[in-house]
Short mmCIF file of C-alpha atoms and ligand atoms in Angstrom, two decimals:
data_model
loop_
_atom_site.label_atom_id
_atom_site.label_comp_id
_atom_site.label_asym_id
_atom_site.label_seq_id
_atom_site.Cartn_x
_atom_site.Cartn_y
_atom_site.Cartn_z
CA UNK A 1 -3.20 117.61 47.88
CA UNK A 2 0.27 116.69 46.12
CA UNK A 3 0.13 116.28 42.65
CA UNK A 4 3.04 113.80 41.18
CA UNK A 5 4.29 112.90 37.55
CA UNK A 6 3.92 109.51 37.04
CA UNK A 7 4.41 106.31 34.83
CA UNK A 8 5.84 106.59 30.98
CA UNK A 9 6.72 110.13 30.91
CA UNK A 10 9.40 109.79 33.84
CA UNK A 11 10.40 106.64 32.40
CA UNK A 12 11.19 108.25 29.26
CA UNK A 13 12.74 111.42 30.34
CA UNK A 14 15.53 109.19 32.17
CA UNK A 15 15.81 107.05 29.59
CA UNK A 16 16.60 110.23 27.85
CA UNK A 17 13.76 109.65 25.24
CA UNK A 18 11.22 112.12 23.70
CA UNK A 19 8.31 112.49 26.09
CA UNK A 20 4.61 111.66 24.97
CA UNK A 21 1.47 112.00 26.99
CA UNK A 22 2.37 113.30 31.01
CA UNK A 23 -0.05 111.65 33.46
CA UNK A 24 -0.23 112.83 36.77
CA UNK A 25 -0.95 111.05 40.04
CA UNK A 26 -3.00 113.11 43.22
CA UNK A 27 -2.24 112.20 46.57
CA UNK A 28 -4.62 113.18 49.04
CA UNK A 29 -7.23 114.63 46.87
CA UNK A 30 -11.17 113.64 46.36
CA UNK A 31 -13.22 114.02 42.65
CA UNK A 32 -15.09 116.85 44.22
CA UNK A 33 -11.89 119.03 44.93
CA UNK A 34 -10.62 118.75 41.21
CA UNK A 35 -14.28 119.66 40.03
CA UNK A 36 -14.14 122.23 42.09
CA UNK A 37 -10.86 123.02 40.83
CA UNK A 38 -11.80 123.42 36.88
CA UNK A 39 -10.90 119.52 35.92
CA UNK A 40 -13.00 117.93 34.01
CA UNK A 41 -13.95 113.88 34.89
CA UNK A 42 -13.43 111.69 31.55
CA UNK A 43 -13.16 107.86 31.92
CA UNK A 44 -16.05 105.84 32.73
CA UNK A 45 -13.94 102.85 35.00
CA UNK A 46 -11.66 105.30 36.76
CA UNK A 47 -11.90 108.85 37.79
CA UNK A 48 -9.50 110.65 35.20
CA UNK A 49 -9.61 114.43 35.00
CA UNK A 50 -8.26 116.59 32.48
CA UNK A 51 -6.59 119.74 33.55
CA UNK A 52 -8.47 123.12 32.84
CA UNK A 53 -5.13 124.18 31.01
CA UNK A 54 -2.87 121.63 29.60
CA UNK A 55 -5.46 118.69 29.54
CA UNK A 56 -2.80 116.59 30.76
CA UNK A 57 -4.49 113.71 32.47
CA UNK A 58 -4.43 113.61 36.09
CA UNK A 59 -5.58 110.20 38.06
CA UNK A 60 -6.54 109.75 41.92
CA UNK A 61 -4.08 107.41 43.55
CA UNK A 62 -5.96 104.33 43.74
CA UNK A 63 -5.74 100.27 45.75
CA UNK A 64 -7.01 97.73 44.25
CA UNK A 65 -8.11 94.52 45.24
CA UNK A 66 -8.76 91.72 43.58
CA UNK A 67 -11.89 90.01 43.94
CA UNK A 68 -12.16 87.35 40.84
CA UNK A 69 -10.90 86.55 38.08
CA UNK A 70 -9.72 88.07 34.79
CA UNK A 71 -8.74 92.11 34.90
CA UNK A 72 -12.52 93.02 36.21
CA UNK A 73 -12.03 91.40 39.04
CA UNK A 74 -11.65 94.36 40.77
CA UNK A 75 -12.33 96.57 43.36
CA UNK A 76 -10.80 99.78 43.42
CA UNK A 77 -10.55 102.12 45.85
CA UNK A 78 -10.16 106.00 45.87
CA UNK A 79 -9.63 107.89 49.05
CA UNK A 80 -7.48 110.68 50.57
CA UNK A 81 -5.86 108.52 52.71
CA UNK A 82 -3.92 106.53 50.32
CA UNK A 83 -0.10 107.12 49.56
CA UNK A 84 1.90 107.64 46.56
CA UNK A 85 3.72 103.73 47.54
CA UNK A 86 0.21 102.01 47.78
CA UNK A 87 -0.68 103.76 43.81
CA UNK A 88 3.19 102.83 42.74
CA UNK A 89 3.10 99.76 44.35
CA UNK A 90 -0.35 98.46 41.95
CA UNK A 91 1.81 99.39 38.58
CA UNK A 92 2.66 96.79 36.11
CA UNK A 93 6.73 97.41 36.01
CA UNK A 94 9.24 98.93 38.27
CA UNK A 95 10.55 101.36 35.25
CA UNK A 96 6.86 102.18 35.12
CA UNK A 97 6.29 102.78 38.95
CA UNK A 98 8.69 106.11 39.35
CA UNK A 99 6.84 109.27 40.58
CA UNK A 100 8.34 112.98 40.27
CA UNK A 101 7.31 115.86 42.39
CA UNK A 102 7.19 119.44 40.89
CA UNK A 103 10.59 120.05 42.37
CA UNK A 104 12.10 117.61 40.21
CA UNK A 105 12.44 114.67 43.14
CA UNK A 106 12.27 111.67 42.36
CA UNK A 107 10.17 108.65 44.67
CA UNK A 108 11.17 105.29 43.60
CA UNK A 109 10.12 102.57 46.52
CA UNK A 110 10.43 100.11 43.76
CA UNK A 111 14.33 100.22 42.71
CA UNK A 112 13.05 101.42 39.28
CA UNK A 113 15.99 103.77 38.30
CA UNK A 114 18.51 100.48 38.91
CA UNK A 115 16.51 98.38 36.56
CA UNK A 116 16.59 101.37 34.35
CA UNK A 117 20.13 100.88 34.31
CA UNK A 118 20.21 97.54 33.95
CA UNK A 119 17.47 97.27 31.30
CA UNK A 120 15.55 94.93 33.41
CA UNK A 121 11.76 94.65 32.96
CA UNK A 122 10.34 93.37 36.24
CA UNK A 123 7.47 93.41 38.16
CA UNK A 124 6.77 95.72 40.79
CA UNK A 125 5.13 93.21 43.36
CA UNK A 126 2.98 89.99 43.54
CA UNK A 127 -0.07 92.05 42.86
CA UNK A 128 1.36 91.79 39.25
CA UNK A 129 -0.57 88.51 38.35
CA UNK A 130 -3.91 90.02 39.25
CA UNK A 131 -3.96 91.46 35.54
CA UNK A 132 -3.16 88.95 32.83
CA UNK A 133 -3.25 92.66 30.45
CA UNK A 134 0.02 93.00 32.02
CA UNK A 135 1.36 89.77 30.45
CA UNK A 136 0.94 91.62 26.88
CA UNK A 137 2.02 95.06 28.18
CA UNK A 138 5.27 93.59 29.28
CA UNK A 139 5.91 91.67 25.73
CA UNK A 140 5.38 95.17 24.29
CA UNK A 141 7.49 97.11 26.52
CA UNK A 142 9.83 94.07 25.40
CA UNK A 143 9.35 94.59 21.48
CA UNK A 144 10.04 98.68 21.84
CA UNK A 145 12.91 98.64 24.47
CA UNK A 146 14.82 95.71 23.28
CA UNK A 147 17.06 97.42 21.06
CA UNK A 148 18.13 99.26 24.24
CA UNK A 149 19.65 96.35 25.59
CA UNK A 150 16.36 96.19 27.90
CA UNK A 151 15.35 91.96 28.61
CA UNK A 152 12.13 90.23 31.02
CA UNK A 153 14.00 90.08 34.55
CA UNK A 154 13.37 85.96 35.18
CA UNK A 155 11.38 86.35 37.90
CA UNK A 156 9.18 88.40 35.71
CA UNK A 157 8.85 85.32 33.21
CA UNK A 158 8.02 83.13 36.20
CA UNK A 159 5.25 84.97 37.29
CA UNK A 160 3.72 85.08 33.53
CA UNK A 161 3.87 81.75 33.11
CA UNK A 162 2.34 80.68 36.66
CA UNK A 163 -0.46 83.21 35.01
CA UNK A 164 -0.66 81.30 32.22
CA UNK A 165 -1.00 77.95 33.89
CA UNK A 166 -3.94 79.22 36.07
CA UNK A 167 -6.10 80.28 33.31
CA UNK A 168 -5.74 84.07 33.68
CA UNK A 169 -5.11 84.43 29.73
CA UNK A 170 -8.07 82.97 28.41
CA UNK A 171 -10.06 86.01 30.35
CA UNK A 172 -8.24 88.19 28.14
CA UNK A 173 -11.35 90.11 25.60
CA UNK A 174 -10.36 89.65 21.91
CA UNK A 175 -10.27 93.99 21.66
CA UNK A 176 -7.33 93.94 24.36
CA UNK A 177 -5.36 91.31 22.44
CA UNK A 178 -5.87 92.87 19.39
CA UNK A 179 -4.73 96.74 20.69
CA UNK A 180 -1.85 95.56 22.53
CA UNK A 181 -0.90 93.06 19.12
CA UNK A 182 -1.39 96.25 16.76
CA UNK A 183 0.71 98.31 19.32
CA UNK A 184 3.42 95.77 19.61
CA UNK A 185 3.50 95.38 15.71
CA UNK A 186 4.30 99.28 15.39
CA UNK A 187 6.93 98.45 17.88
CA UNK A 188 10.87 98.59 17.26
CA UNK A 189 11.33 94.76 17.44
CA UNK A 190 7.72 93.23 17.24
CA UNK A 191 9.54 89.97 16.77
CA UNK A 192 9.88 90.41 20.50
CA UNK A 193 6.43 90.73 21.62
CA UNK A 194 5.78 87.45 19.96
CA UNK A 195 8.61 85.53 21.34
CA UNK A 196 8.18 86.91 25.21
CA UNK A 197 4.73 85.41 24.95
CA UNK A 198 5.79 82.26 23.89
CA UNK A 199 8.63 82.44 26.73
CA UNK A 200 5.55 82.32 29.27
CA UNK A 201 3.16 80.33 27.21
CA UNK A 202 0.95 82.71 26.35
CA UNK A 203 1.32 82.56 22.36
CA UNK A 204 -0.46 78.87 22.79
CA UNK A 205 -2.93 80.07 24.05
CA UNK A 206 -3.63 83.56 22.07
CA UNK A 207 -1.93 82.52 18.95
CA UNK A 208 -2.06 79.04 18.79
CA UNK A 209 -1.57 79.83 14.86
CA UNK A 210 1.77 81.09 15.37
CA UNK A 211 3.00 78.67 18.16
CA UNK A 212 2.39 75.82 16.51
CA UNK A 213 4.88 77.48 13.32
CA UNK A 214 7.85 76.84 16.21
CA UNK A 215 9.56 73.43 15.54
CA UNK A 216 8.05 72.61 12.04
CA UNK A 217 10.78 72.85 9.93
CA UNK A 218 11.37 73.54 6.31
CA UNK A 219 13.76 73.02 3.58
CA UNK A 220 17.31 74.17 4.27
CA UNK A 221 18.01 74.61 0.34
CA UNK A 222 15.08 78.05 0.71
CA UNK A 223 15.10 78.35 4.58
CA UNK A 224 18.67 77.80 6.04
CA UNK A 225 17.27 78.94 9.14
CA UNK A 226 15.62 76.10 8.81
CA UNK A 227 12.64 76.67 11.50
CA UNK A 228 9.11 78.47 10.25
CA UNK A 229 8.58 80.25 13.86
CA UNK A 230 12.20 81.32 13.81
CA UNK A 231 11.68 82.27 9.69
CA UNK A 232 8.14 84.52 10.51
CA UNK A 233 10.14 85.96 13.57
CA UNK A 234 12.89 87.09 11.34
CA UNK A 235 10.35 88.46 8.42
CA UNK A 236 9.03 90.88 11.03
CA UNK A 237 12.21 91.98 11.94
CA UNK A 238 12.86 92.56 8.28
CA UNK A 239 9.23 94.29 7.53
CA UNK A 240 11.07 96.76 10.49
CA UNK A 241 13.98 97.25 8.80
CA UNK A 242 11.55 98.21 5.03
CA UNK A 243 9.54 100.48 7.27
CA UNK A 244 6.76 98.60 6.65
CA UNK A 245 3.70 99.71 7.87
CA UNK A 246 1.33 97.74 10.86
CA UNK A 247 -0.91 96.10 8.16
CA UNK A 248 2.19 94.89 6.20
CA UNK A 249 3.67 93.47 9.12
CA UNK A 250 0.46 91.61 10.60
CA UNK A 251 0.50 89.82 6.94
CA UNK A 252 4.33 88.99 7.47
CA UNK A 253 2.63 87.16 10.96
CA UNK A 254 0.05 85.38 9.32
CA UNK A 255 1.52 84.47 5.75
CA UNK A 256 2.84 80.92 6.55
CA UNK A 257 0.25 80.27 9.04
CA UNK A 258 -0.55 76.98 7.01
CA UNK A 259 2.73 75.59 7.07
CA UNK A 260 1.59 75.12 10.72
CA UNK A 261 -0.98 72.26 9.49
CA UNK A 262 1.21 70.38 6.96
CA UNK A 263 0.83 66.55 7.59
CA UNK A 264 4.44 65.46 9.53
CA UNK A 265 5.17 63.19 6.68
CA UNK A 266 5.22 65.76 4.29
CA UNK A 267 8.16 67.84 6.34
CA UNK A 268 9.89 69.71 4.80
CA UNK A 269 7.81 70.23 2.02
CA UNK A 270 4.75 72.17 2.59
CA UNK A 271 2.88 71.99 -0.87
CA UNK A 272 -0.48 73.98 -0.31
CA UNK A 273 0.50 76.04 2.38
CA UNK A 274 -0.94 78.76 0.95
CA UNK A 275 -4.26 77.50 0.80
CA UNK A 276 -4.30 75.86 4.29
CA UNK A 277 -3.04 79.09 5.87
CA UNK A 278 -6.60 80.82 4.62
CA UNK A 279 -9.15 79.34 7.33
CA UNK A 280 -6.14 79.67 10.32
CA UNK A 281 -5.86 83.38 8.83
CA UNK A 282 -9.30 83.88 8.96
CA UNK A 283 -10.00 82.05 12.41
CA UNK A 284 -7.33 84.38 14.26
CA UNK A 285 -8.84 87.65 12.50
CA UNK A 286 -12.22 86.46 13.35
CA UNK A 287 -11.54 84.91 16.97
CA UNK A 288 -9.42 88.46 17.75
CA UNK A 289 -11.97 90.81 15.84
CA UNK A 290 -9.46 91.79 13.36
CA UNK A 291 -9.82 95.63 11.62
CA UNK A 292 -11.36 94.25 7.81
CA UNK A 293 -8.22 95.54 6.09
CA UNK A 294 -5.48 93.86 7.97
CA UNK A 295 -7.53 90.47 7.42
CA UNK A 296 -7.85 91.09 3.66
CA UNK A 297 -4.13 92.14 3.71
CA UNK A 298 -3.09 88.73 5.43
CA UNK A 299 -5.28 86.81 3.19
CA UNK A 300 -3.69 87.80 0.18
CA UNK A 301 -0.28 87.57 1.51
CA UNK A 302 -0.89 84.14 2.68
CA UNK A 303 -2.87 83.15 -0.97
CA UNK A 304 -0.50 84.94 -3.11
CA UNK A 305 3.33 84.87 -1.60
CA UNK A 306 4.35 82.03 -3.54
CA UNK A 307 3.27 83.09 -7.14
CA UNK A 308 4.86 86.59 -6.15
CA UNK A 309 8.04 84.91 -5.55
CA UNK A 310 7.97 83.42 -8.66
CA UNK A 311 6.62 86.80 -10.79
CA UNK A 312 9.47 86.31 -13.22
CA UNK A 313 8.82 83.42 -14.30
CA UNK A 314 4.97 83.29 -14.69
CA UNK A 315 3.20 83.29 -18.38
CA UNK A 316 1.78 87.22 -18.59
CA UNK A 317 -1.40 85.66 -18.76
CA UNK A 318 -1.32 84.24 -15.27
CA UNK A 319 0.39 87.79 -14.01
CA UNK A 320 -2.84 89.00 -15.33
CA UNK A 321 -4.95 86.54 -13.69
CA UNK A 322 -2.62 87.63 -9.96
CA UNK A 323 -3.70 90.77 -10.86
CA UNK A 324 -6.97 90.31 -11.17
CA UNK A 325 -7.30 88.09 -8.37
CA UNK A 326 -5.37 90.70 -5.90
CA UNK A 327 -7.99 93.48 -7.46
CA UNK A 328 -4.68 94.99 -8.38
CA UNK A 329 -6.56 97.73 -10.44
CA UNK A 330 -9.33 98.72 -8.36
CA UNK A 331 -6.61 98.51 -5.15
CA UNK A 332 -3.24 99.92 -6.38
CA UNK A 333 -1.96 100.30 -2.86
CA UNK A 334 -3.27 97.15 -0.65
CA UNK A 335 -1.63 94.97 -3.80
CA UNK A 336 1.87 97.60 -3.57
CA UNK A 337 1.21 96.24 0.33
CA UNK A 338 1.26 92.88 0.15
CA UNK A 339 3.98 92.57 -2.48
CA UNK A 340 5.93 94.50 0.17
CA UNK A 341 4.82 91.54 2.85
CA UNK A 342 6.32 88.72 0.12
CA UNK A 343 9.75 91.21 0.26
CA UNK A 344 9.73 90.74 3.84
CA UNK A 345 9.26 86.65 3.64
CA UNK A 346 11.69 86.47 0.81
CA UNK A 347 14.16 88.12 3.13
CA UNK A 348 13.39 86.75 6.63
CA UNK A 349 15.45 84.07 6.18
CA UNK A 350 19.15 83.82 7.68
CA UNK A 351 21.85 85.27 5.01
CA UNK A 352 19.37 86.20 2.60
CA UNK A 353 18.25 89.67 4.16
CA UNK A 354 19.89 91.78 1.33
CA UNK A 355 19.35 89.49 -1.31
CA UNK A 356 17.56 91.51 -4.00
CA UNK A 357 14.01 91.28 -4.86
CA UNK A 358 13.07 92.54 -8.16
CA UNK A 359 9.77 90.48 -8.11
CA UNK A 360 8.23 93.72 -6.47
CA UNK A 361 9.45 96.45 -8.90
CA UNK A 362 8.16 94.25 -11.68
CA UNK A 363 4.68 93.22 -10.53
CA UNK A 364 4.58 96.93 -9.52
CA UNK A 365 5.53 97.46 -13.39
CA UNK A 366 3.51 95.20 -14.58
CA UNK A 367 0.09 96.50 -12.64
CA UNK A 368 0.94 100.32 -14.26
CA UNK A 369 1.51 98.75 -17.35
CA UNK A 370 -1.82 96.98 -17.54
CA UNK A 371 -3.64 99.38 -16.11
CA UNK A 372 -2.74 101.73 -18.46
CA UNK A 373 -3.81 99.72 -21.80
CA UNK A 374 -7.34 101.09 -22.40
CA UNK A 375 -10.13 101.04 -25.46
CA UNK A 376 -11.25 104.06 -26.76
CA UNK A 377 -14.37 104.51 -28.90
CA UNK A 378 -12.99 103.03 -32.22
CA UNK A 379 -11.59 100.03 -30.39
CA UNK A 380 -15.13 99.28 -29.07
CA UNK A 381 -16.70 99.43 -32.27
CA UNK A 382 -18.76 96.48 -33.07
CA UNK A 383 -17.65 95.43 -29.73
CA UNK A 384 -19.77 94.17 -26.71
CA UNK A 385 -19.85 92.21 -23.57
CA UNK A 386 -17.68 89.85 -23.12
CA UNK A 387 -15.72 90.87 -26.39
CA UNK A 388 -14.60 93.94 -25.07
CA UNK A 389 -13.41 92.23 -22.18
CA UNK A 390 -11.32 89.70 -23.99
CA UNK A 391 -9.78 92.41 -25.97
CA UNK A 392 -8.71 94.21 -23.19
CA UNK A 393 -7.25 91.06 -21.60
CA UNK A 394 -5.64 90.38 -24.90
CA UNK A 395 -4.01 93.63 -25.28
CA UNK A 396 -2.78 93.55 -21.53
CA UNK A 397 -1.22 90.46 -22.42
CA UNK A 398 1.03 91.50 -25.25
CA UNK A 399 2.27 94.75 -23.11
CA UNK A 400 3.12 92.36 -20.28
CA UNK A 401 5.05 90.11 -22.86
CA UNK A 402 6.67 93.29 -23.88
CA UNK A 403 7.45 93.70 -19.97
CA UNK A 404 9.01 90.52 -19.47
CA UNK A 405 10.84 90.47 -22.56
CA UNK A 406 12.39 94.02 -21.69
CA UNK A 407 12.68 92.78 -18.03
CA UNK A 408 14.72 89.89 -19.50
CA UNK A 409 12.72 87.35 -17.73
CA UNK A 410 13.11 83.74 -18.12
CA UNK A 411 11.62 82.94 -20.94
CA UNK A 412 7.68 81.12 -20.67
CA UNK A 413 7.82 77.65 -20.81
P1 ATP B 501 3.31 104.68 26.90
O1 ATP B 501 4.58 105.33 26.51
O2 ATP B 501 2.98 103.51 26.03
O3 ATP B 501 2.17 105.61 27.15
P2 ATP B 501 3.11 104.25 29.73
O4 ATP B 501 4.05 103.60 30.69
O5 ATP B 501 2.82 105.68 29.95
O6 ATP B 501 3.70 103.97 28.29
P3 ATP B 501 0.27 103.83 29.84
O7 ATP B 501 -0.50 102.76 29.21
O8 ATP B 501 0.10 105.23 29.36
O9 ATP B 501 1.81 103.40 29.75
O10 ATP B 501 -0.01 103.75 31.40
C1 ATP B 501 0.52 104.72 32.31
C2 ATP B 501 1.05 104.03 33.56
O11 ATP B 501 -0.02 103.35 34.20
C3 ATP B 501 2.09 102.97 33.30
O12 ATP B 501 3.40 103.49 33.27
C4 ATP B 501 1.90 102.03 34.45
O13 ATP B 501 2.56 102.52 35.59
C5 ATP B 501 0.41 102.12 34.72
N1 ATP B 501 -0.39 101.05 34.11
C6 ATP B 501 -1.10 101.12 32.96
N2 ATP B 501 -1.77 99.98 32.72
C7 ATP B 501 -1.48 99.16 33.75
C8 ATP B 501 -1.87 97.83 34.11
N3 ATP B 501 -2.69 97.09 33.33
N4 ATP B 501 -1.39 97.33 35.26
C9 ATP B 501 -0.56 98.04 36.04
N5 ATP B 501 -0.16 99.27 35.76
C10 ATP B 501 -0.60 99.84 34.63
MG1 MG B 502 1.44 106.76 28.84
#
């Protein structure tokens, strides 16, 4: 029984990067001789066993064949008999499919350590189209090593998009999407992700939301980059760049989804956007099973964006009624969120990355400051229902007047 290293962690360690989880590959072993052993069997598809000490995961080489469509189409098979090439030779990517022994040697059939070198991402063998997961894997290995210089080798991008012409995507489940998505979003360049799958035609067909954003343009004088795919592509590189977290950046994604649905003879203009973008928000959260918060995130990004942009010069009585309508008071931190999401859309476009956005700071202001004004006791007095509402609206008012005035805001017309 010979026991290799296997897959990210010898990636990583010659790309010289910190090392994560170690898996670990047995060659000529059987279940009962790791029981027997002290592993322990987790996994329901695949025999996986944990070792007794480290818990470092530790896999049976495995074959596979493929018997149908879609990535259960499978049979795999486990046996002694099967070498460390037939297990490398089933990986996704060639940087993926380098084994190390406990001596340090390395076993590359694959020419993994040249592509290494050349930051190439390609396939390890035709057997790669018998998983369409690989299609997303590959956009995210794309999105994190693309600031290394690392690209999709061509042939790579072939075979994706003879996948996607065959049908393989649409036996994608909604969960996978949506891990791999939320895994490329955390990613370096997430930007990337997005645009490999539209390289291969996959974003039609998973995102048909976003794809349709490439090629509907918008108004030079606010958008000199002119494009709305290129403009949400460039937001997510900027929610990067403000450390935004993965729920800020999904509403970056689906903000301008209803520019995608503007009638032609409206281009550039897309008056309602905002509103139009709500059922394509919803229908991609819903169609991909979407965690509850990122939806709500997206929704209010997508509703609210424009009258964020324009938080300076809004009446304090309509900042009040954003506020209200973001539950800025009940949800301090989802409505800091999404005001970070319009930062990254007023800055996704080309020359205007560092152009200053006070709109945050003073929404952010303004939320404290309202939130703040209270009635005690003696300002309820004689007070009730609705009347203690409207004095608490009226008295969040005048502070916000007070804000703008101090903020030096355009004055309310
Ligand atoms: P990470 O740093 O994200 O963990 P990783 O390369 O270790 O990257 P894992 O998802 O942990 O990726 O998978 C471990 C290894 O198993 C991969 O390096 C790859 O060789 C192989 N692998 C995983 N999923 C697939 C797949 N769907 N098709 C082919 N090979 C796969
Ligand atoms: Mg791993």
């Amino acid at each position: 029984m010979q026991v290799y290293l296997v897959g990210g962690a010898v990636r990583d360690a010659l790309l010289g990067r910190p090392v994560g989880e170690r898996d670990y590959m047995v060659v000529g072993g059987t279940a009962d001789a790791l029981l027997r052993a002290g592993y322990t069997p987790v996994g329901r598809d695949f025999p996986v066993f944990l070792h007794p000490q480290t818990k470092a995961e530790y896999a049976l080489a495995r074959r596979e064949r493929k018997t149908g469509p879609g990535y259960h189409g499978f049979v795999t098979e486990f046996s002694p008999d099967i070498t460390l090439e037939e297990d490398l030779l089933r990986r996704d990517l060639t940087i993926n499919a380098i084994a190390q022994a406990d001596d340090g040697t390395l076993i590359d059939p694959y020419g993994g350590q040249a592509d290494l070198a050349a930051r190439v991402l390609r396939h390890v063998s035709p057997a790669f189209s018998e998983d369409p997961v690989r299609i997303l894997r590959v956009a995210r290995f794309a999105a994190r090593f693309a600031s290394l210089g690392f690209t999709v080798h061509d042939s790579t991008l072939a075979l994706m998009r003879q996948m996607v012409e065959d049908g393989e995507v649409a036996s994608l489940v909604p969960e996978r999407v949506w891990q791999e998505t939320e895994r490329a979003l955390g990613e370096p360049r997430p930007e990337v992700f997005f645009e490999v799958l539209r390289a291969c035609g996959a974003l039609a067909v998973i995102f048909p939301e976003v794809d349709r954003l490439f090629g509907v343009p918008q108004p030079e004088q606010w958008h000199p980059e002119i494009d709305t795919g290129v403009h949400v592509m460039m937001c997510l590189a900027r929610a990067v760049a403000l450390d935004a977290p993965v729920t800020v950046r999904f509403a970056v994604l689906g903000h301008d989804l209803g520019k995608g649905v503007t009638p032609k003879d409206q281009w550039p203009r897309h008056i309602m956007h905002e509103s139009r973008g709500l059922p394509l928000v919803d229908a991609l959260c819903s169609r991909l099973k979407v965690p509850t918060a990122h939806r709500e995130l997206a929704r209010m990004a997508c509703a609210q964006h424009t009258n964020v942009h324009r938080a300076l010069e809004l009446r304090p009585e309509t900042v009040l009624k954003l506020l209200g309508e973001c539950d800025a008071f009940r949800r301090p931190e989802r409505f800091s969120e999404m005001l970070l999401a319009c930062q990254c859309d007023a800055q996704g476009r080309m020359g205007l990355e560092e152009k200053p956005y006070p709109q945050r700071a003073y929404l952010e202001r303004a939320r404290e400051l309202a939130a703040a004004v209270a009635l005690d006791e003696a300002d309820r007095a004689g007070l009730e229902g609705q009347a203690i509402a409207r004095e608490l609206q009226a008295r969040r008012q005048k502070v916000l007047e007070e804000h703008k005035r101090a903020s030096g805001a355009v004055a309310s017309h």
